[in-house]
C-alpha cells in the first residue's frame, strides 16, 4: 500500500485468483486460444493479400479486422500469460500501463468502426448490387480505413490522459490481468465523477455511433432479403452477411457489458469475464466464423494448400 497523497509509479497486477494448478490450466487454455487466434488471422491476411479472388471490399475490410484482432490480443494476452507463470504479482511500470491502456482502447474503438464499415459494405452489396463497384471502390475503402485508424487513435488520447493524471494514493495493486481503466479509477483518491461521466458519454458515442449504421444497414438488408421470392436465393444472399452479423452480435454485446457503465469501479470478477470475452474468446472465434461458412474463402484456401503441397512434393 502507498502512503496518502503519493502517486504510484508502478502497479502490481493480481491476475487470476486460485492455486498454481489452476494457473497452469488457465495458461494452457489461453495460450491455445491466443496461438489459434494468431494463426487464424495470419492465414486470413495471407490469403487476402495473395489471391485476386479475394481482392474485394469485403475481404479488404476483413484483412484489416484480422490485423486488429492480432494487435489487440498481443497488447494484453502475452502479459496475462506471463502473469500466470509467475509465482507472485506481475509488476508493470506507469508508462507501460499507460501505453497498454491507450493501445487497447484505441484498437477496440477502431474494431467497432470497422464492424460498422463492413455492415455498410454488405448493405451496398445486397441492396445496390449494380452500383456496388462504383460506390465501394478501392479509393473509398482506403479512405474509410485511414479515417477509422486516425479516429480510433485520436479519440482515446483524452480518456488515457485524464486517467493517468489522477493521483493513485490508495494502493498500487490492480485486481486484474491488465491495466483496466475501472481498476485504475478504484485506486484513485481524487474525486473523478466528472471524468467518469465523460468517459461514459464517450463510450456511448463510440458504441452507439458505430452501431447505428450497422442497425440501419441490416434493417434494409433483411427487408431486401424478405422480398426475394426464391427461398434458396434468400438463404444465399443472407449467407453473405451471416458471418459478419454473428461477429457483430458477439462483439457489441461484450463491449456493451465492458464499457457502457456510469460506475467505472465495478467488481473485478465482472470485468475479468467481460475482458476475457473481448480479448481472448472473440479473436479466437472470429477467424472461424468468417471463413468456415465462406465458400469463396474455402475454395481459395484449398487451392493455396494444393499449390503448397505440389511445391513441397517437387
Tab-separated table of C-alpha atoms in Angstrom:
chain	number	residue	atom	x	y	z
A	1	UNK	CA	0.000	0.000	0.000
A	2	UNK	CA	1.082	3.561	-0.685
A	3	UNK	CA	1.145	6.395	1.807
A	4	UNK	CA	-1.538	9.062	1.367
A	5	UNK	CA	-1.002	11.742	-1.278
A	6	UNK	CA	1.787	9.867	-3.048
A	7	UNK	CA	1.095	8.651	-6.558
A	8	UNK	CA	2.094	5.217	-7.844
A	9	UNK	CA	4.969	4.918	-10.316
A	10	UNK	CA	4.357	1.208	-10.892
A	11	UNK	CA	1.478	-1.224	-10.495
A	12	UNK	CA	1.118	-4.823	-9.388
A	13	UNK	CA	-1.318	-6.967	-11.382
A	14	UNK	CA	-3.108	-9.577	-9.279
A	15	UNK	CA	-4.189	-11.508	-12.347
A	16	UNK	CA	-6.344	-14.547	-11.585
A	17	UNK	CA	-7.076	-15.909	-8.107
A	18	UNK	CA	-6.554	-19.589	-7.378
A	19	UNK	CA	-3.886	-22.233	-6.971
A	20	UNK	CA	-0.783	-22.847	-9.077
A	21	UNK	CA	-2.511	-25.844	-10.687
A	22	UNK	CA	-5.423	-23.631	-11.764
A	23	UNK	CA	-2.985	-21.089	-13.155
A	24	UNK	CA	-1.282	-23.805	-15.216
A	25	UNK	CA	-4.640	-24.887	-16.652
A	26	UNK	CA	-5.568	-21.288	-17.450
A	27	UNK	CA	-2.167	-20.709	-19.052
A	28	UNK	CA	-2.533	-23.757	-21.326
A	29	UNK	CA	-6.095	-22.766	-22.278
A	30	UNK	CA	-5.374	-19.110	-23.002
A	31	UNK	CA	-2.109	-19.905	-24.785
A	32	UNK	CA	-4.019	-22.283	-27.076
A	33	UNK	CA	-6.697	-19.655	-27.765
A	34	UNK	CA	-4.068	-16.972	-28.391
A	35	UNK	CA	-1.990	-19.179	-30.725
A	36	UNK	CA	-5.001	-20.297	-32.761
A	37	UNK	CA	-6.206	-16.694	-32.966
A	38	UNK	CA	-2.834	-15.508	-34.294
A	39	UNK	CA	-2.553	-18.353	-36.810
A	40	UNK	CA	-6.151	-17.981	-37.998
A	41	UNK	CA	-5.858	-14.233	-38.512
A	42	UNK	CA	-2.462	-14.558	-40.228
A	43	UNK	CA	-3.975	-17.100	-42.635
A	44	UNK	CA	-6.787	-14.657	-43.469
A	45	UNK	CA	-4.326	-11.795	-44.072
A	46	UNK	CA	-2.086	-14.037	-46.206
A	47	UNK	CA	-4.991	-15.276	-48.346
A	48	UNK	CA	-6.420	-11.795	-48.864
A	49	UNK	CA	-3.015	-10.458	-49.951
A	50	UNK	CA	-2.003	-13.195	-52.402
A	51	UNK	CA	-5.217	-14.231	-54.191
A	52	UNK	CA	-7.027	-11.961	-56.659
A	53	UNK	CA	-10.345	-13.697	-55.970
A	54	UNK	CA	-10.295	-12.085	-52.531
A	55	UNK	CA	-9.435	-8.599	-53.807
A	56	UNK	CA	-12.815	-7.070	-52.955
A	57	UNK	CA	-14.003	-4.542	-50.316
A	58	UNK	CA	-15.446	-7.278	-48.104
A	59	UNK	CA	-12.099	-9.070	-47.824
A	60	UNK	CA	-10.167	-5.796	-47.695
A	61	UNK	CA	-12.037	-4.887	-44.504
A	62	UNK	CA	-11.710	-8.471	-43.232
A	63	UNK	CA	-7.926	-8.318	-43.663
A	64	UNK	CA	-7.740	-5.106	-41.618
A	65	UNK	CA	-10.022	-6.624	-38.987
A	66	UNK	CA	-7.645	-9.592	-38.714
A	67	UNK	CA	-4.700	-7.213	-38.220
A	68	UNK	CA	-6.661	-5.504	-35.438
A	69	UNK	CA	-7.522	-8.800	-33.742
A	70	UNK	CA	-3.841	-9.750	-33.689
A	71	UNK	CA	-2.755	-6.384	-32.300
A	72	UNK	CA	-5.498	-6.256	-29.653
A	73	UNK	CA	-4.713	-9.692	-28.247
A	74	UNK	CA	-0.949	-9.098	-28.415
A	75	UNK	CA	-1.271	-5.882	-26.391
A	76	UNK	CA	-2.765	-7.746	-23.405
A	77	UNK	CA	-2.648	-11.553	-23.639
A	78	UNK	CA	1.168	-12.147	-23.513
A	79	UNK	CA	1.336	-10.079	-20.311
A	80	UNK	CA	-1.566	-12.090	-18.894
A	81	UNK	CA	0.182	-15.376	-19.783
A	82	UNK	CA	3.423	-14.188	-18.189
A	83	UNK	CA	1.498	-13.288	-15.030
A	84	UNK	CA	0.036	-16.817	-14.860
A	85	UNK	CA	3.561	-18.286	-14.917
A	86	UNK	CA	4.953	-16.033	-12.168
A	87	UNK	CA	4.639	-17.165	-8.540
A	88	UNK	CA	3.680	-13.680	-7.337
A	89	UNK	CA	2.171	-10.490	-8.739
A	90	UNK	CA	3.323	-9.015	-12.039
A	91	UNK	CA	4.980	-5.574	-11.851
A	92	UNK	CA	4.111	-3.030	-14.577
A	93	UNK	CA	5.572	0.466	-14.802
A	94	UNK	CA	3.322	3.514	-15.010
A	95	UNK	CA	4.475	4.191	-18.588
A	96	UNK	CA	3.868	0.612	-19.710
A	97	UNK	CA	0.430	0.671	-18.102
A	98	UNK	CA	-0.421	3.934	-19.877
A	99	UNK	CA	0.733	2.623	-23.266
A	100	UNK	CA	-1.155	-0.643	-22.853
A	101	UNK	CA	-4.405	1.099	-21.917
A	102	UNK	CA	-4.086	3.569	-24.804
A	103	UNK	CA	-3.436	0.861	-27.397
A	104	UNK	CA	-6.179	-1.366	-26.018
A	105	UNK	CA	-8.839	1.379	-26.082
A	106	UNK	CA	-7.733	2.731	-29.475
A	107	UNK	CA	-7.730	-0.677	-31.152
A	108	UNK	CA	-11.095	-1.507	-29.585
A	109	UNK	CA	-12.592	1.724	-30.962
A	110	UNK	CA	-11.105	1.013	-34.375
A	111	UNK	CA	-12.558	-2.515	-34.412
A	112	UNK	CA	-16.082	-1.201	-33.813
A	113	UNK	CA	-15.654	1.297	-36.649
A	114	UNK	CA	-14.551	-1.499	-38.973
A	115	UNK	CA	-17.578	-3.585	-37.999
A	116	UNK	CA	-19.716	-0.602	-38.964
A	117	UNK	CA	-17.898	-0.170	-42.287
A	118	UNK	CA	-18.350	-3.854	-43.096
A	119	UNK	CA	-22.083	-3.558	-42.375
A	120	UNK	CA	-22.392	-0.665	-44.839
A	121	UNK	CA	-20.418	-2.707	-47.383
A	122	UNK	CA	-22.895	-5.607	-47.010
A	123	UNK	CA	-25.810	-3.154	-47.354
A	124	UNK	CA	-24.491	-1.837	-50.666
A	125	UNK	CA	-23.768	-5.377	-51.920
A	126	UNK	CA	-27.294	-6.621	-51.141
A	127	UNK	CA	-29.437	-3.530	-51.708
A	128	UNK	CA	-27.489	-1.810	-54.514
A	129	UNK	CA	-25.621	-4.621	-56.298
A	130	UNK	CA	-25.475	-2.828	-59.674
A	131	UNK	CA	-23.742	0.186	-58.107
A	132	UNK	CA	-21.552	-1.835	-55.711
A	133	UNK	CA	-18.287	-1.474	-57.661
A	134	UNK	CA	-18.899	2.246	-58.148
A	135	UNK	CA	-19.746	3.031	-54.516
A	136	UNK	CA	-17.331	0.644	-52.791
A	137	UNK	CA	-14.317	1.361	-54.980
A	138	UNK	CA	-10.733	0.963	-53.769
A	139	UNK	CA	-10.333	4.706	-53.145
A	140	UNK	CA	-13.402	4.828	-50.877
A	141	UNK	CA	-12.388	1.705	-48.941
A	142	UNK	CA	-8.862	3.005	-48.395
A	143	UNK	CA	-10.099	6.339	-47.024
A	144	UNK	CA	-12.622	4.616	-44.763
A	145	UNK	CA	-9.834	2.525	-43.230
A	146	UNK	CA	-7.463	5.517	-42.893
A	147	UNK	CA	-10.186	7.613	-41.245
A	148	UNK	CA	-11.037	4.742	-38.871
A	149	UNK	CA	-7.410	4.323	-37.785
A	150	UNK	CA	-6.989	8.083	-37.297
A	151	UNK	CA	-10.229	8.443	-35.315
A	152	UNK	CA	-9.516	5.395	-33.130
A	153	UNK	CA	-6.090	6.624	-32.030
A	154	UNK	CA	-7.035	10.306	-31.674
A	155	UNK	CA	-10.312	9.733	-29.835
A	156	UNK	CA	-8.717	7.839	-26.943
A	157	UNK	CA	-5.998	10.399	-26.141
A	158	UNK	CA	-8.109	12.362	-23.648
A	159	UNK	CA	-9.510	9.328	-21.710
A	160	UNK	CA	-5.995	7.959	-21.137
A	161	UNK	CA	-4.585	11.427	-20.371
A	162	UNK	CA	-7.365	12.089	-17.824
A	163	UNK	CA	-6.965	8.658	-16.225
A	164	UNK	CA	-3.228	8.928	-15.685
A	165	UNK	CA	-3.488	12.452	-14.297
A	166	UNK	CA	-5.316	11.034	-11.313
A	167	UNK	CA	-3.420	10.541	-8.056
A	168	UNK	CA	-3.141	6.833	-7.258
A	169	UNK	CA	-2.676	7.029	-3.497
A	170	UNK	CA	-4.974	4.274	-2.193
A	171	UNK	CA	-2.874	1.382	-3.474
A	172	UNK	CA	-0.788	0.301	-6.444
A	173	UNK	CA	-2.338	-3.182	-6.756
A	174	UNK	CA	-4.660	-3.696	-9.747
A	175	UNK	CA	-7.133	-6.537	-9.283
A	176	UNK	CA	-6.973	-7.505	-12.958
A	177	UNK	CA	-4.712	-9.156	-15.544
A	178	UNK	CA	-4.073	-5.909	-17.463
A	179	UNK	CA	-4.273	-2.148	-16.845
A	180	UNK	CA	-8.047	-1.839	-16.721
A	181	UNK	CA	-9.408	1.708	-16.582
A	182	UNK	CA	-12.028	0.786	-13.962
A	183	UNK	CA	-9.428	-0.632	-11.598
A	184	UNK	CA	-7.253	2.456	-12.088
A	185	UNK	CA	-10.171	4.672	-11.023
A	186	UNK	CA	-10.626	2.417	-7.997
A	187	UNK	CA	-7.064	3.230	-6.855
A	188	UNK	CA	-7.506	6.993	-7.221
A	189	UNK	CA	-8.080	9.237	-4.231
A	190	UNK	CA	-9.270	12.118	-6.465
A	191	UNK	CA	-12.928	12.980	-6.924
A	192	UNK	CA	-13.318	11.846	-10.524
A	193	UNK	CA	-17.102	11.767	-11.000
A	194	UNK	CA	-16.937	14.231	-13.880
A	195	UNK	CA	-14.179	12.257	-15.601
A	196	UNK	CA	-16.110	9.007	-15.157
A	197	UNK	CA	-19.234	10.606	-16.594
A	198	UNK	CA	-17.317	11.975	-19.594
A	199	UNK	CA	-15.805	8.529	-20.224
A	200	UNK	CA	-19.298	7.043	-20.062
A	201	UNK	CA	-20.571	9.552	-22.652
A	202	UNK	CA	-17.587	8.866	-24.915
A	203	UNK	CA	-18.187	5.098	-24.687
A	204	UNK	CA	-21.855	5.659	-25.552
A	205	UNK	CA	-20.819	7.826	-28.519
A	206	UNK	CA	-18.399	5.236	-29.922
A	207	UNK	CA	-20.555	2.159	-29.337
A	208	UNK	CA	-23.904	3.519	-30.440
A	209	UNK	CA	-22.396	5.809	-33.066
A	210	UNK	CA	-20.845	2.777	-34.771
A	211	UNK	CA	-23.837	0.535	-34.010
A	212	UNK	CA	-26.453	2.776	-35.658
A	213	UNK	CA	-25.102	2.366	-39.239
A	214	UNK	CA	-24.988	-1.380	-38.576
A	215	UNK	CA	-28.605	-1.481	-37.384
A	216	UNK	CA	-29.795	0.671	-40.303
A	217	UNK	CA	-27.812	-1.411	-42.811
A	218	UNK	CA	-29.192	-4.724	-41.547
A	219	UNK	CA	-32.735	-3.328	-41.432
A	220	UNK	CA	-32.527	-2.616	-45.163
A	221	UNK	CA	-30.687	-5.904	-45.822
A	222	UNK	CA	-33.345	-8.007	-44.077
A	223	UNK	CA	-36.114	-6.053	-45.807
A	224	UNK	CA	-34.496	-6.693	-49.203
A	225	UNK	CA	-33.912	-10.389	-48.479
A	226	UNK	CA	-37.544	-10.929	-47.458
A	227	UNK	CA	-38.677	-9.555	-50.826
A	228	UNK	CA	-36.711	-12.219	-52.743
A	229	UNK	CA	-39.246	-14.819	-53.974
A	230	UNK	CA	-36.912	-17.818	-54.080
A	231	UNK	CA	-36.047	-19.426	-50.733
A	232	UNK	CA	-32.660	-20.666	-51.987
A	233	UNK	CA	-31.757	-17.186	-53.229
A	234	UNK	CA	-32.848	-15.667	-49.912
A	235	UNK	CA	-30.553	-18.025	-47.998
A	236	UNK	CA	-27.649	-17.488	-50.418
A	237	UNK	CA	-27.978	-13.713	-50.050
A	238	UNK	CA	-28.219	-13.854	-46.264
A	239	UNK	CA	-25.227	-16.220	-46.043
A	240	UNK	CA	-23.005	-13.423	-47.417
A	241	UNK	CA	-23.891	-11.368	-44.312
A	242	UNK	CA	-24.307	-14.124	-41.695
A	243	UNK	CA	-20.660	-14.272	-40.557
A	244	UNK	CA	-20.388	-10.512	-40.110
A	245	UNK	CA	-23.765	-10.361	-38.361
A	246	UNK	CA	-22.664	-13.091	-35.903
A	247	UNK	CA	-19.398	-11.293	-35.083
A	248	UNK	CA	-21.272	-8.009	-34.611
A	249	UNK	CA	-23.644	-9.618	-32.098
A	250	UNK	CA	-20.792	-11.174	-30.113
A	251	UNK	CA	-18.503	-8.128	-30.316
A	252	UNK	CA	-21.049	-5.459	-29.411
A	253	UNK	CA	-22.661	-7.448	-26.602
A	254	UNK	CA	-19.235	-7.974	-24.980
A	255	UNK	CA	-18.266	-4.328	-25.451
A	256	UNK	CA	-21.563	-3.045	-24.027
A	257	UNK	CA	-21.045	-5.050	-20.833
A	258	UNK	CA	-17.426	-3.907	-20.530
A	259	UNK	CA	-17.504	-0.209	-21.428
A	260	UNK	CA	-21.002	1.277	-21.051
A	261	UNK	CA	-21.239	1.836	-17.287
A	262	UNK	CA	-21.538	5.002	-15.235
A	263	UNK	CA	-19.524	3.494	-12.389
A	264	UNK	CA	-16.110	2.508	-13.737
A	265	UNK	CA	-15.141	0.739	-10.494
A	266	UNK	CA	-17.275	-2.369	-10.911
A	267	UNK	CA	-16.414	-5.770	-9.449
A	268	UNK	CA	-13.127	-7.191	-10.695
A	269	UNK	CA	-14.731	-10.585	-11.416
A	270	UNK	CA	-17.267	-8.923	-13.735
A	271	UNK	CA	-14.524	-7.023	-15.582
A	272	UNK	CA	-12.322	-10.098	-15.878
A	273	UNK	CA	-15.027	-12.205	-17.516
A	274	UNK	CA	-16.072	-9.440	-19.936
A	275	UNK	CA	-12.415	-8.702	-20.767
A	276	UNK	CA	-11.725	-12.368	-21.496
A	277	UNK	CA	-14.623	-12.372	-23.961
A	278	UNK	CA	-13.254	-9.302	-25.776
A	279	UNK	CA	-9.546	-10.186	-25.642
A	280	UNK	CA	-9.430	-13.993	-25.840
A	281	UNK	CA	-12.702	-15.611	-26.900
A	282	UNK	CA	-13.835	-13.223	-29.659
A	283	UNK	CA	-10.456	-13.125	-31.500
A	284	UNK	CA	-10.379	-16.933	-31.259
A	285	UNK	CA	-13.880	-17.342	-32.752
A	286	UNK	CA	-13.859	-14.619	-35.415
A	287	UNK	CA	-11.474	-16.293	-37.929
A	288	UNK	CA	-13.623	-19.443	-37.851
A	289	UNK	CA	-16.894	-17.520	-38.135
A	290	UNK	CA	-15.666	-15.505	-41.113
A	291	UNK	CA	-14.078	-18.391	-43.038
A	292	UNK	CA	-15.737	-21.756	-42.344
A	293	UNK	CA	-19.065	-20.814	-43.990
A	294	UNK	CA	-17.463	-18.679	-46.691
A	295	UNK	CA	-17.385	-20.754	-49.890
A	296	UNK	CA	-15.064	-18.419	-51.770
A	297	UNK	CA	-12.505	-18.274	-48.962
A	298	UNK	CA	-12.683	-22.055	-48.503
A	299	UNK	CA	-12.065	-22.524	-52.247
A	300	UNK	CA	-9.081	-20.168	-52.203
A	301	UNK	CA	-7.645	-21.836	-49.101
A	302	UNK	CA	-7.989	-25.279	-50.683
A	303	UNK	CA	-6.280	-24.113	-53.884
A	304	UNK	CA	-3.407	-22.492	-51.981
A	305	UNK	CA	-2.893	-25.632	-49.884
A	306	UNK	CA	-2.797	-27.747	-53.055
A	307	UNK	CA	-0.223	-25.391	-54.598
A	308	UNK	CA	1.934	-25.539	-51.461
A	309	UNK	CA	1.708	-29.325	-51.423
A	310	UNK	CA	2.812	-29.569	-55.067
A	311	UNK	CA	5.745	-27.228	-54.386
A	312	UNK	CA	6.872	-29.276	-51.400
A	313	UNK	CA	6.415	-32.514	-53.296
A	314	UNK	CA	8.526	-31.291	-56.213
